[in-house]
Every structure is written in C-alpha cells, then in structure tokens.
Amino acid sequence: MQWETVIGLEIHAQLATRSKIFSGSATTFGAEPNTQASLIDLGMPGTLPVLNQEAVRMAVKFGLAIDAELGRSNVFARKNYFYPDLPKGYQTSQMDKPIVGKGHLDISLEDGTVKRIGITRAHLEEDAGKSLHEDFHGMTGIDLNRAGTPLLEIVSEPDIRSAKEAVAYVKAIHALVRYLGICDGNMAEGSLRCDCNVSVRPVGQEAFGTRAEIKNVNSFRFIERAINHEVQRQIELIEDGGKVVQETRLYDPNKDETRSMRSKEEANDYRYFPCPDLLPVVIEPDFLDEVRAGLPELPGEKRARFESQFGLSAYDASVLSASRELADYFEQVQTVCGDAKLAANWVMGELSSLLNKDNLEIDRSPVSAAQLGGLILRIKDNTISGKIAKMVFEALAAGEGASADAVIEAKGLKQVTDSGAIEVMLDEVLAANAAQVEQYRASDEAKRAKMFGFFVGQAMKASKGKANPGQVNELLKKKLEG
Amino acid sequence: MHRLTLAQIARGLAAKDFSAVELTEALLTRIGALDPQLNSFITVTAEQARAQAQAADARRAAGESGALLGAPIAHKDLFCTKGVRTSCASKVLDNFISPYDATVVEKLAAAGCVSLGKLNMDEFAMGSASESSHYGPVKNPWNTECVPGGSSGGSAAAVAARLIPAATGSDTGGSIRQPAALTNLTGLKPTYGRVSRWGMIAYASSLDQGGPIARTAEDCALLLGAMAGFDPKDSTCVDQPVDDYLAALNRPLAGLRIGLPREYFGAGLDPRLSDAVMACVEELKKLGATVKEIGLPNMQHAIPAYYVIAPAEASSNLSRFDGVRFGYRCENPQNLEDLYKRSRGEGFGAEVKRRIMVGTYALSAGYYDAYYLKAQKIRRLIRSDFIGAFQEVDLILGPTTPNPAWKLGEKSSDPVAAYLEDIYTITANLAGIPGLSMPAGFVDGLPVGVQLLAPYFQEGRLLNVAHQYQQATDWHQRAPEGF
Amino acid sequence: MALERSDVEKIAHLARLGLDDAEIPRTTQTLNDILGLIDRMQAVDTHGIEPLAHPLEATQRLRPDEVTECDHRDAYQAIAPAVENGLYLVPKVIE
C-alpha cells in the first residue's frame, strides 16, 4: 500500500524580551540556578502577574508577518497540572482567544517550488522551569530560572507531508522569528523547540490517521530523523495489523528511535479557565499600525527582491535570504563590489564552506563583508585571478591582512598583465622544456590539445600564478604554433 | 485608652495626651490578658509593634502629622508581612515566614500604622464562622459560645473586644461584612480593584478584595483612604484617584434614594433582624432619605454561582501549595505523587479540601460549560440587576446576614447550611460593587448588621450614610460585656 | 448526576489531595450535597448571556520590558523544605 504522511508542528519560540512575561526577572540563559526566580516566578503566595508589553508586541509582529487574523482582544487562561518545574500548579497560557489567529507561511522546497503551510494559531504562554535529574541522593533538583520566560507557541495546520517539508517549515519559522528579532533561534539552548504530530494514511484517504506527538526535537537534523523513524514505525505497525495509539513519544537521537513517554498514558484534564489575575488584552488599531510600520523586510519579500533587483536565481535568492544576517552580509558584499552574481557565488561558495568547516555563524565570520567585497573588486579589475583570489581569501580568513589589497601587496600577488614580461617568461619556460616542445610540434591536433595544458601549468608555476591566464594561453599558443 | 476609635486616637496623639508607644503597650497588655478567651490573634508581633510605635513617635516629634501616624491595627493573616509568619490559618503555611510585604501592609506602615500582629481567620478565608482555622476557632466577644462570623473573624473579634481599634480584613463573599455584622462593627468591602491584592493570599482572585473593619464608619474612612489606590503590581487594580472619604462623611442625606430589594426580606430572614433593619430604614428616612422597593431577581442564583466560581478559582490558586518551594511538606515522601498528595492532604483542612474538589470538578472536562460557564453567565445577570437598580436608587439597603451569630459547631458539620448564610453578601462580590455593614441593633444580646451597597467606586457614599446614621444612633458604641 | 466514590477518587487525584479511605464516603456525601445546591442554577435561562469573568470588564495593563528583580535566592530558599546547590529538591521525577 502507498502511504501518505501527515505532519503538524507545534513550535515553542522563546521571545527575546529582557524580562519575563509576568515578572521583572531577567531571562538570561545560563545563570546560576534559581538566581533569576523572583517571588512571582516562584509562585509565592499572594503574588500576581503583570504582562510584559514587549511580549505582546513580539507576538503581534509575528502575527503580522504571517498575515494572521489578529483579534481585538485576547485572553490568558490557566492550564492546570502538577509538576515540580511548574511553580503555581498551572501554566498561564492562552486557550480560546489566542493573540494570533489563522495565518500562513510559504516555504521553499528543494525542487524550487513554494508551498503554503497554514498556521492555525500562535499564543503567548510562560515557560516552565527545568528538572535536573542528576542524582541528588535520589532526588531531582528544580531550577526555576526559566520559569516565566515568554513563549510564543506556533501551531501549524496538518499541511506538511514529509520530514523534509517539516524541516523546511521549521527553518522558515526559524528564519522568520530571527528576522523579526523576536527570538534568538538558538535550538541548542532551547530557544526554539519543536513538537511534531505525525500520522500516516493510505494515499487517497480523506480522514487523518491516529497521530503520535514527538516531543522536543531540538535540531533540524533530529526533526527529519525523528519524523522519518516515526513514519516508518507507524507504517510497519499498521501493515502488521496493529493500530497507532494517540500518545506522546520521545525521540532518542542516540538510538535513532522514538519511544512512548509514559508507560500508562494518563488522560490529562488541564481544566483550562480564564486567568482571573489577568484581564483581556486589547490590541488597539493604533498599536497594530505602529508595529506594522516597524516590521523589517521579511524573508519572502527579500527573496523576491534578490531575484528582481540582482537577477539571482530562485535557488540563490532563497539561500541568501534564509537568515537576516546572511542576507545582510550578502548585500554588503554586493554594495562594495557592485557585482551581485560574483557576490552570491563567493558567499554561497568559499564563505559558506569556510563557515561550515569551522562551524561558525555568519556573524562570527572571520572574513568581513567589506573584506570579501574588496576581494571581488580585485578579481573584477583583473588585479588577481580567481585562483589567486582563493589564496587571498584564505589569508584574510587566517587574519593575515586587513584587506584584500593589503594581502595582495604584502604577498606580491598582483597579476602580471604586461605581455612583454609574459613573453620573456614563456620563452624561458619553452627553452627549459625543449624536448616537450619538439614532441608537441610533431603531434596531431588531439594530442596537442592534451599537451597544451602541460605548458600552461609550467608557465603559471613559473609566474607563481600571477600571470594573467588569458594572456598566457594566447601567447603560448602563438609561440608553440610558431 | 482601648475604647478609643482611630479618630480619637489621632486627636489624642496629636494633643500629646499619650504616645504611640504608651498606646501600643497598653493594647499589647490587653491582648495578652483577654485574647486567650477569643483566640483572635495567630501571631502577636510585640517587638515589631514597639519598634513601629517608637518610629511613629519619632516621626511625630520630627513634625510629621497624619491621621494614622501611631495608630495601632492588626492584619488578617492572609496579608503577607515580611519576616513574620503569614499562615492563612492553615497548617500548610504554619512555617511560612513571608519574604515580602503585601501592598496593603506597606501602605499602612508608610502611613504610620503600628501593626500588633496577625489575626485569625477561616483557613484560606473559606468560611463564615472562623471555625476552620488550624489555630482553633475564634470566639465572638458578645457571646464566647458563638462564632464571630468569618472569614475575617479574628479581625472582627479583636476589634469588637477593643483589643485593637481597627483591623484589615478581606472579603470574597462577605468575609468583612458578615463578621462585622455579627460583632457590632462597621466593615467595608471596597469595589473590586480599589485595593491592591498584591500580597493578599488569594482565595478567589476575581472576587477577593481587602478592606477595613473598625467600630465606626469614620475609622473605616481613615483606613480605606490609606489602603486604597493604584498598584502597578496588581493588574486588576484600578488606576483611578482615591476619593477623600473623610470629606464625604458629613454630606447631608437629604434626597438620598434608598432601594430595599424585596428578595432580601423573604423567607429565610429572621423576622427580628427584619425589624431591626426596618428600624434603621426609619432612622435614615428621618435623616432625609427616601425609600422604595426594588427587585434583584437573580439574587437567588448567587449562591450556586458563587460556589462554582470561588471554588474553581481557589482550586487553581491553591495548587501552588505543593510542598516544594515553601510551606508544609509531608514526612519522607516516597515519590512525587506521594509528596503532593500527602503534603496537600495533611496540610489542608476539610473545608479547603472540599472547595478545592468542588472547583476541580467544576472545571473538569465535560463539566466546564454546565458549571463554570453557566456560573459566569449568572454572574453577568447579577451584575445587570445591580446596574439596573442603580438607575433608580443611590443605595441598596438590607440585612447583612439572615441570622445573628450562631453557636460554635452548630453549622460546621453541614457546609450547605453555612453557605446559605452568605446569601445577602456574595452578590456584591460577584458584581464587584462596594458594600458596607454597620451595627443596627441587637437580638438576644447579639448584634444585627445592616448592609449598604453602592455603585462602583461609591465607597464615599457608603461611608457617608453609615457615618450619618452613626451620628444619630449609638448601636456602634455598645461594647460587649467583659471587654 | 451524583458523584460516586470513583469520581471522588478521580477528582482528588486531579487535585493531588490525599484522602483517607475512611474519609471518602463522608466526602462523597458532602460533595453531593454541595453539587445539589450548585445544580439549582441549571434552571436559570442564560441563553444568549455572555459569561462575565471580571466584574469591571476592564482591560489588561501592560508593563514595560525592564529587569526590576535581582537575586534573592538565599532569602527565598530559607523558607524552602529541601534545597541543595541552589536547587529545590523533590523526589526523583521519572519520565
């Protein structure tokens, strides 16, 4: 039987506010345990929440960016359950009236097509603390520094049909929240977390299959692997005559498998009700206009502009607009060198491999956009060849010069274009290889073509790569024929 | 000295008839001598009180004045007091030394009040008899075999017995007004949002409101003026200027339109209380008020709606008492579930557990619409009744309670019977309007209270009417024998 | 719809309230009495009425995004039942 995969994602994005959603505690990552847990975060008796306006603004930004319905008023609700990292015994969240309603996001697939993914809603809520399971004499330690950090939970429609699409969607959300400056997107620190609802159904069937929820899959790679594994598990289960149970599963990256999270799945009854300590949040039209006016250019808009303004291919435009930092870098390089295609090639080629090799983000690039732009300028004006340019780039990456010009100067890499000088050099090369010259002249066309490269190589070697390759080719041909 | 009201104390201190330290010492002595009969205090903070009194005297010597500078009070034990046990009369918080002050505590301290300690109450303010306290029941100074009402029963008993001139209380369904009525005091529940709830341990967040209990309307005006006001720490606190309640006291009542809701005078009301209330109405007429009958048809649904909304909110509010970060933790928990279940099961008293369970049930899957949502709709109907009535009248008047104080233990085994005692007071909490109870006579030696209700933020009008009535009558001046 | 023992056990579990076995019949009875009182409201016609969650129907005030709190861990943990290395301790949580 042919199976179709159906995936819906719930992404929790920690909002990049300075203080927590309901208290004035700092949200800095990595502080000593419980040093960022105030009376409110600890759920001390008598304490009350007051909503952070920046969290509201960030959620609204996101809503505008996904073209969502933004209701005039939204309501906080309490989700009641007991867990030691949940100090009040309830999570303040949103239920019936979320701040962000129905919207959508377009994602680019590998084949270059664009797919629209529906976003059901996005709501504000507070994060929980952390349970540390290292052994404290058989006890668990609770750190509430994270408790009360604002989260935007982004719930997608079940529009996603493969693990690859899921990754593309998460990457698009990741890029978007970073573009908007509302989340740092650091998945390793848990700033962006993903729960995947996965089900399968026979191709052509309308009704959804029973879904399993895979919790907290925290890297793009794991999302793909966890979903693929889960899809396989479900198909095998059904084909063996079994049934998928609705449950929460945990992905184990070490074993590359998902397993059921609770042996006896407890029916949760969260007893949601409107939080009586918080009043409805009203979004005034003026506020909406103000936020809208402050929105940056979004990934989709940028991609389209890169195509139209710079004539980049759809693929190049989408790679370069994937993150705001990369796009900004590319645009700076382009501005300096005035050649978008060369800039794109260098950013996506040499620069990307350099960053990948050292596992660096673009904002930590050892070669600045100004440096790279300056380098490309020297390629364009024939000061250096493409090959020498790579040497210069490596020198810049190694910090061996403040600019391409400085490196070229210091290392004497300036291309030789004086044909007189090249001819002298070529004569020397031919003299030194007299036997090969004779052999060349005695050969037929096919053989000559093969041998020609040898002379070019020798010539470039003799010039230490500085001779203009075009001129070398031309003059060499003349001399050999002659 | 213990017979003085706050207003008289202010004059005495200003005239240097006595110092705050002398007054504090006298009252501490009196508390030590008499409170064993009443059990109105959970904690007496003698040392802090002395220090605050000295500070008040010093401030006065430095030229400060202020009506509450040096005024002795005490707080209901659900207001957090930094460095002092704040128990909510529960075993769960018996070891809870609050790390911070409630806004009300802070404001009154800033005004110069001297706090003598923390007052007994129903556990987590759930009750109308002050019998459910972990620290034992409070007794009514008018008859120590009777309950003082609740949940602010310690506040009421201590003020009625002249151990302190005034106290703070909180009112979720009548917890200031009902004990005031049963102990011959004046107690005011302000408009929801008038007084900050920061640091007032929550029972039902959308109903709770702190307020004063004193012997006179004038004293309530003094205290409320200091307690009320905007607080950025409470999202539900209203950013609106506080009226000059003292200035409002002396307005004449001529032309005041009083509404008597027929629903308040039906079956269930002790006829002797009805007579006392009508006598009060006659007195107010003499002062220039006009009276007409009005209807509040949805009042009869208030008890069921209240006993859904309040427990629902409470069930969630009290989840934080889990034995992890503060408060009672059971011995040797075997696992996490055992920690929760035993800490909470052993720590909470029977009535608190009952309300948590009722609230949990009302919010649970499948019942939310039938209970919680239904109750919220009735809440709107009740509010609409009041808004309609206040188109016709300036003030609503009726009995505060259907019966005078009852015997200790009489209703403690029958929660439903006890709930019905809240019939006249809970509508004000559901609607959020202010209400006041004032002394209006006696039945079998037990006090009778009259309740006044006013539109939102008309606390001044309530205090004005009560003050004018108290100028014309002396019920409020009567003291229980032996105190 | 009267509650049965099993309902009461379920509610007590949701609320994490330990009840003695001996308490349950009495608790069940009392809860049923209370629900009997509450159920009187089912007779009220509330068709078309909007629920009222807050008496004043005001709207939420927002706070500027400022860090106003500093570290008070020692003071706050002085009243905690069990702490170690700045962490609150609970019996082992099994995932």
PDB file of C-alpha atoms in Angstrom, chain B residues 116-277:
ATOM      1  CA  LEU B 116       0.292  44.470  66.610  1.00  0.00           C
ATOM      2  CA  GLY B 117       0.110  41.135  64.850  1.00  0.00           C
ATOM      3  CA  LYS B 118      -1.711  38.736  62.612  1.00  0.00           C
ATOM      4  CA  LEU B 119      -5.341  37.847  63.046  1.00  0.00           C
ATOM      5  CA  ASN B 120      -7.093  34.506  62.996  1.00  0.00           C
ATOM      6  CA  MET B 121      -9.497  33.618  60.222  1.00  0.00           C
ATOM      7  CA  ASP B 122     -11.076  30.743  58.381  1.00  0.00           C
ATOM      8  CA  GLU B 123      -8.411  28.669  56.682  1.00  0.00           C
ATOM      9  CA  PHE B 124      -7.607  30.382  53.379  1.00  0.00           C
ATOM     10  CA  ALA B 125     -10.603  32.660  54.024  1.00  0.00           C
ATOM     11  CA  MET B 126     -13.006  29.833  53.250  1.00  0.00           C
ATOM     12  CA  GLY B 127     -15.830  30.018  55.717  1.00  0.00           C
ATOM     13  CA  SER B 128     -18.279  32.229  57.506  1.00  0.00           C
ATOM     14  CA  ALA B 129     -17.595  31.254  61.105  1.00  0.00           C
ATOM     15  CA  SER B 130     -13.802  31.386  61.607  1.00  0.00           C
ATOM     16  CA  GLU B 131     -14.003  27.836  62.880  1.00  0.00           C
ATOM     17  CA  SER B 132     -11.861  26.216  60.193  1.00  0.00           C
ATOM     18  CA  SER B 133      -8.588  27.737  61.392  1.00  0.00           C
ATOM     19  CA  HIS B 134      -5.632  25.446  62.015  1.00  0.00           C
ATOM     20  CA  TYR B 135      -5.134  27.534  65.167  1.00  0.00           C
ATOM     21  CA  GLY B 136      -8.582  26.793  66.564  1.00  0.00           C
ATOM     22  CA  PRO B 137     -11.875  28.658  66.313  1.00  0.00           C
ATOM     23  CA  VAL B 138     -12.293  32.352  67.067  1.00  0.00           C
ATOM     24  CA  LYS B 139     -14.954  33.290  69.592  1.00  0.00           C
ATOM     25  CA  ASN B 140     -17.432  36.122  69.491  1.00  0.00           C
ATOM     26  CA  PRO B 141     -16.840  38.639  72.316  1.00  0.00           C
ATOM     27  CA  TRP B 142     -20.614  39.224  72.527  1.00  0.00           C
ATOM     28  CA  ASN B 143     -21.031  35.607  73.484  1.00  0.00           C
ATOM     29  CA  THR B 144     -17.969  33.429  73.567  1.00  0.00           C
ATOM     30  CA  GLU B 145     -20.074  30.364  72.816  1.00  0.00           C
ATOM     31  CA  CYS B 146     -20.919  31.902  69.483  1.00  0.00           C
ATOM     32  CA  VAL B 147     -18.955  32.291  66.289  1.00  0.00           C
ATOM     33  CA  PRO B 148     -17.787  35.789  65.304  1.00  0.00           C
ATOM     34  CA  GLY B 149     -18.566  35.164  61.645  1.00  0.00           C
ATOM     35  CA  GLY B 150     -15.946  34.742  59.016  1.00  0.00           C
ATOM     36  CA  SER B 151     -13.716  34.566  57.364  1.00  0.00           C
ATOM     37  CA  SER B 152     -12.272  37.733  58.934  1.00  0.00           C
ATOM     38  CA  GLY B 153     -13.471  36.546  62.346  1.00  0.00           C
ATOM     39  CA  GLY B 154     -10.205  37.280  64.134  1.00  0.00           C
ATOM     40  CA  SER B 155     -10.254  40.839  62.831  1.00  0.00           C
ATOM     41  CA  ALA B 156     -13.853  41.271  63.981  1.00  0.00           C
ATOM     42  CA  ALA B 157     -13.403  39.662  67.403  1.00  0.00           C
ATOM     43  CA  ALA B 158     -10.260  41.660  68.172  1.00  0.00           C
ATOM     44  CA  VAL B 159     -11.825  44.985  67.198  1.00  0.00           C
ATOM     45  CA  ALA B 160     -15.142  44.224  68.911  1.00  0.00           C
ATOM     46  CA  ALA B 161     -13.304  43.273  72.114  1.00  0.00           C
ATOM     47  CA  ARG B 162     -11.364  46.545  71.983  1.00  0.00           C
ATOM     48  CA  LEU B 163      -8.049  44.729  71.684  1.00  0.00           C
ATOM     49  CA  ILE B 164      -7.326  46.953  68.704  1.00  0.00           C
ATOM     50  CA  PRO B 165      -9.312  49.868  67.278  1.00  0.00           C
ATOM     51  CA  ALA B 166      -9.326  48.586  63.725  1.00  0.00           C
ATOM     52  CA  ALA B 167      -8.042  45.818  61.509  1.00  0.00           C
ATOM     53  CA  THR B 168      -7.666  44.772  57.927  1.00  0.00           C
ATOM     54  CA  GLY B 169      -9.834  42.073  56.502  1.00  0.00           C
ATOM     55  CA  SER B 170     -10.637  40.543  53.171  1.00  0.00           C
ATOM     56  CA  ASP B 171     -13.988  39.864  51.599  1.00  0.00           C
ATOM     57  CA  THR B 172     -14.615  37.250  48.923  1.00  0.00           C
ATOM     58  CA  GLY B 173     -18.253  36.515  49.638  1.00  0.00           C
ATOM     59  CA  GLY B 174     -18.941  38.590  52.736  1.00  0.00           C
ATOM     60  CA  SER B 175     -15.860  37.917  54.840  1.00  0.00           C
ATOM     61  CA  ILE B 176     -15.599  41.509  56.072  1.00  0.00           C
ATOM     62  CA  ARG B 177     -19.274  42.462  56.210  1.00  0.00           C
ATOM     63  CA  GLN B 178     -20.656  39.310  57.813  1.00  0.00           C
ATOM     64  CA  PRO B 179     -18.264  39.153  60.803  1.00  0.00           C
ATOM     65  CA  ALA B 180     -18.674  42.925  61.216  1.00  0.00           C
ATOM     66  CA  ALA B 181     -22.425  42.349  61.417  1.00  0.00           C
ATOM     67  CA  LEU B 182     -22.109  39.529  63.932  1.00  0.00           C
ATOM     68  CA  THR B 183     -19.814  41.561  66.214  1.00  0.00           C
ATOM     69  CA  ASN B 184     -21.391  45.042  66.055  1.00  0.00           C
ATOM     70  CA  LEU B 185     -18.742  46.596  63.835  1.00  0.00           C
ATOM     71  CA  THR B 186     -18.509  48.620  60.670  1.00  0.00           C
ATOM     72  CA  GLY B 187     -16.815  46.785  57.825  1.00  0.00           C
ATOM     73  CA  LEU B 188     -16.333  47.808  54.233  1.00  0.00           C
ATOM     74  CA  LYS B 189     -15.694  45.717  51.151  1.00  0.00           C
ATOM     75  CA  PRO B 190     -14.449  48.149  48.510  1.00  0.00           C
ATOM     76  CA  THR B 191     -15.117  47.995  44.783  1.00  0.00           C
ATOM     77  CA  TYR B 192     -13.156  45.171  43.151  1.00  0.00           C
ATOM     78  CA  GLY B 193      -9.843  46.699  42.111  1.00  0.00           C
ATOM     79  CA  ARG B 194      -9.952  49.606  44.586  1.00  0.00           C
ATOM     80  CA  VAL B 195      -7.449  47.988  46.976  1.00  0.00           C
ATOM     81  CA  SER B 196      -4.380  46.139  45.710  1.00  0.00           C
ATOM     82  CA  ARG B 197      -4.398  42.377  46.058  1.00  0.00           C
ATOM     83  CA  TRP B 198      -0.588  42.119  45.850  1.00  0.00           C
ATOM     84  CA  GLY B 199       0.492  40.099  48.859  1.00  0.00           C
ATOM     85  CA  MET B 200      -3.035  39.205  49.904  1.00  0.00           C
ATOM     86  CA  ILE B 201      -3.016  35.424  49.617  1.00  0.00           C
ATOM     87  CA  ALA B 202      -5.664  34.575  47.079  1.00  0.00           C
ATOM     88  CA  TYR B 203      -8.807  32.591  47.692  1.00  0.00           C
ATOM     89  CA  ALA B 204     -10.820  33.560  44.597  1.00  0.00           C
ATOM     90  CA  SER B 205      -8.970  36.163  42.572  1.00  0.00           C
ATOM     91  CA  SER B 206     -11.919  37.718  40.753  1.00  0.00           C
ATOM     92  CA  LEU B 207     -13.864  38.160  43.996  1.00  0.00           C
ATOM     93  CA  ASP B 208     -11.253  38.901  46.695  1.00  0.00           C
ATOM     94  CA  GLN B 209     -10.968  42.417  47.977  1.00  0.00           C
ATOM     95  CA  GLY B 210      -9.215  43.761  51.054  1.00  0.00           C
ATOM     96  CA  GLY B 211     -10.881  46.319  53.271  1.00  0.00           C
ATOM     97  CA  PRO B 212     -11.150  47.756  56.786  1.00  0.00           C
ATOM     98  CA  ILE B 213     -13.040  46.573  59.856  1.00  0.00           C
ATOM     99  CA  ALA B 214     -13.499  49.148  62.612  1.00  0.00           C
ATOM    100  CA  ARG B 215     -16.026  50.365  65.094  1.00  0.00           C
ATOM    101  CA  THR B 216     -17.116  53.423  63.149  1.00  0.00           C
ATOM    102  CA  ALA B 217     -17.590  54.477  59.558  1.00  0.00           C
ATOM    103  CA  GLU B 218     -15.207  57.328  60.237  1.00  0.00           C
ATOM    104  CA  ASP B 219     -12.444  54.875  61.151  1.00  0.00           C
ATOM    105  CA  CYS B 220     -13.185  52.818  58.056  1.00  0.00           C
ATOM    106  CA  ALA B 221     -12.838  56.000  56.010  1.00  0.00           C
ATOM    107  CA  LEU B 222      -9.483  56.714  57.622  1.00  0.00           C
ATOM    108  CA  LEU B 223      -8.151  53.229  56.933  1.00  0.00           C
ATOM    109  CA  LEU B 224      -9.589  52.855  53.466  1.00  0.00           C
ATOM    110  CA  GLY B 225      -8.055  56.163  52.447  1.00  0.00           C
ATOM    111  CA  ALA B 226      -4.647  54.686  53.242  1.00  0.00           C
ATOM    112  CA  MET B 227      -5.287  51.197  51.870  1.00  0.00           C
ATOM    113  CA  ALA B 228      -6.830  52.117  48.542  1.00  0.00           C
ATOM    114  CA  GLY B 229      -5.109  53.191  45.394  1.00  0.00           C
ATOM    115  CA  PHE B 230      -3.427  52.091  42.235  1.00  0.00           C
ATOM    116  CA  ASP B 231      -0.751  49.426  42.430  1.00  0.00           C
ATOM    117  CA  PRO B 232       1.297  48.544  39.349  1.00  0.00           C
ATOM    118  CA  LYS B 233       1.892  45.098  40.866  1.00  0.00           C
ATOM    119  CA  ASP B 234      -1.792  44.113  40.582  1.00  0.00           C
ATOM    120  CA  SER B 235      -3.154  44.026  37.027  1.00  0.00           C
ATOM    121  CA  THR B 236      -6.725  44.085  38.319  1.00  0.00           C
ATOM    122  CA  CYS B 237      -6.147  47.152  40.489  1.00  0.00           C
ATOM    123  CA  VAL B 238      -7.812  50.246  39.087  1.00  0.00           C
ATOM    124  CA  ASP B 239      -5.886  53.366  38.159  1.00  0.00           C
ATOM    125  CA  GLN B 240      -8.340  55.898  39.456  1.00  0.00           C
ATOM    126  CA  PRO B 241      -7.847  58.613  42.090  1.00  0.00           C
ATOM    127  CA  VAL B 242      -8.889  57.735  45.633  1.00  0.00           C
ATOM    128  CA  ASP B 243     -11.762  59.846  46.894  1.00  0.00           C
ATOM    129  CA  ASP B 244     -11.475  61.911  50.055  1.00  0.00           C
ATOM    130  CA  TYR B 245     -13.554  59.570  52.194  1.00  0.00           C
ATOM    131  CA  LEU B 246     -13.318  61.746  55.300  1.00  0.00           C
ATOM    132  CA  ALA B 247     -14.671  64.737  53.449  1.00  0.00           C
ATOM    133  CA  ALA B 248     -17.554  62.617  52.181  1.00  0.00           C
ATOM    134  CA  LEU B 249     -18.690  61.678  55.709  1.00  0.00           C
ATOM    135  CA  ASN B 250     -20.512  64.860  56.511  1.00  0.00           C
ATOM    136  CA  ARG B 251     -22.694  65.276  53.477  1.00  0.00           C
ATOM    137  CA  PRO B 252     -26.371  65.512  54.411  1.00  0.00           C
ATOM    138  CA  LEU B 253     -28.548  62.608  53.372  1.00  0.00           C
ATOM    139  CA  ALA B 254     -31.430  64.714  52.124  1.00  0.00           C
ATOM    140  CA  GLY B 255     -32.675  63.364  48.822  1.00  0.00           C
ATOM    141  CA  LEU B 256     -30.783  60.083  49.116  1.00  0.00           C
ATOM    142  CA  ARG B 257     -32.750  57.379  47.307  1.00  0.00           C
ATOM    143  CA  ILE B 258     -32.548  54.033  49.075  1.00  0.00           C
ATOM    144  CA  GLY B 259     -33.707  50.810  47.456  1.00  0.00           C
ATOM    145  CA  LEU B 260     -34.950  47.884  49.504  1.00  0.00           C
ATOM    146  CA  PRO B 261     -34.703  44.715  47.438  1.00  0.00           C
ATOM    147  CA  ARG B 262     -37.750  42.599  48.078  1.00  0.00           C
ATOM    148  CA  GLU B 263     -35.587  39.469  47.679  1.00  0.00           C
ATOM    149  CA  TYR B 264     -33.668  40.451  50.832  1.00  0.00           C
ATOM    150  CA  PHE B 265     -36.735  40.324  53.015  1.00  0.00           C
ATOM    151  CA  GLY B 266     -38.199  36.987  52.046  1.00  0.00           C
ATOM    152  CA  ALA B 267     -38.200  33.585  53.667  1.00  0.00           C
ATOM    153  CA  GLY B 268     -35.002  32.700  55.468  1.00  0.00           C
ATOM    154  CA  LEU B 269     -34.599  36.078  57.156  1.00  0.00           C
ATOM    155  CA  ASP B 270     -35.030  36.014  60.918  1.00  0.00           C
ATOM    156  CA  PRO B 271     -38.047  38.358  61.438  1.00  0.00           C
ATOM    157  CA  ARG B 272     -36.336  40.001  64.405  1.00  0.00           C
ATOM    158  CA  LEU B 273     -33.488  41.002  62.101  1.00  0.00           C
ATOM    159  CA  SER B 274     -36.027  42.244  59.611  1.00  0.00           C
ATOM    160  CA  ASP B 275     -37.479  44.506  62.292  1.00  0.00           C
ATOM    161  CA  ALA B 276     -34.057  45.885  63.167  1.00  0.00           C
ATOM    162  CA  VAL B 277     -33.349  46.615  59.509  1.00  0.00           C
TER     163      VAL B 277
END
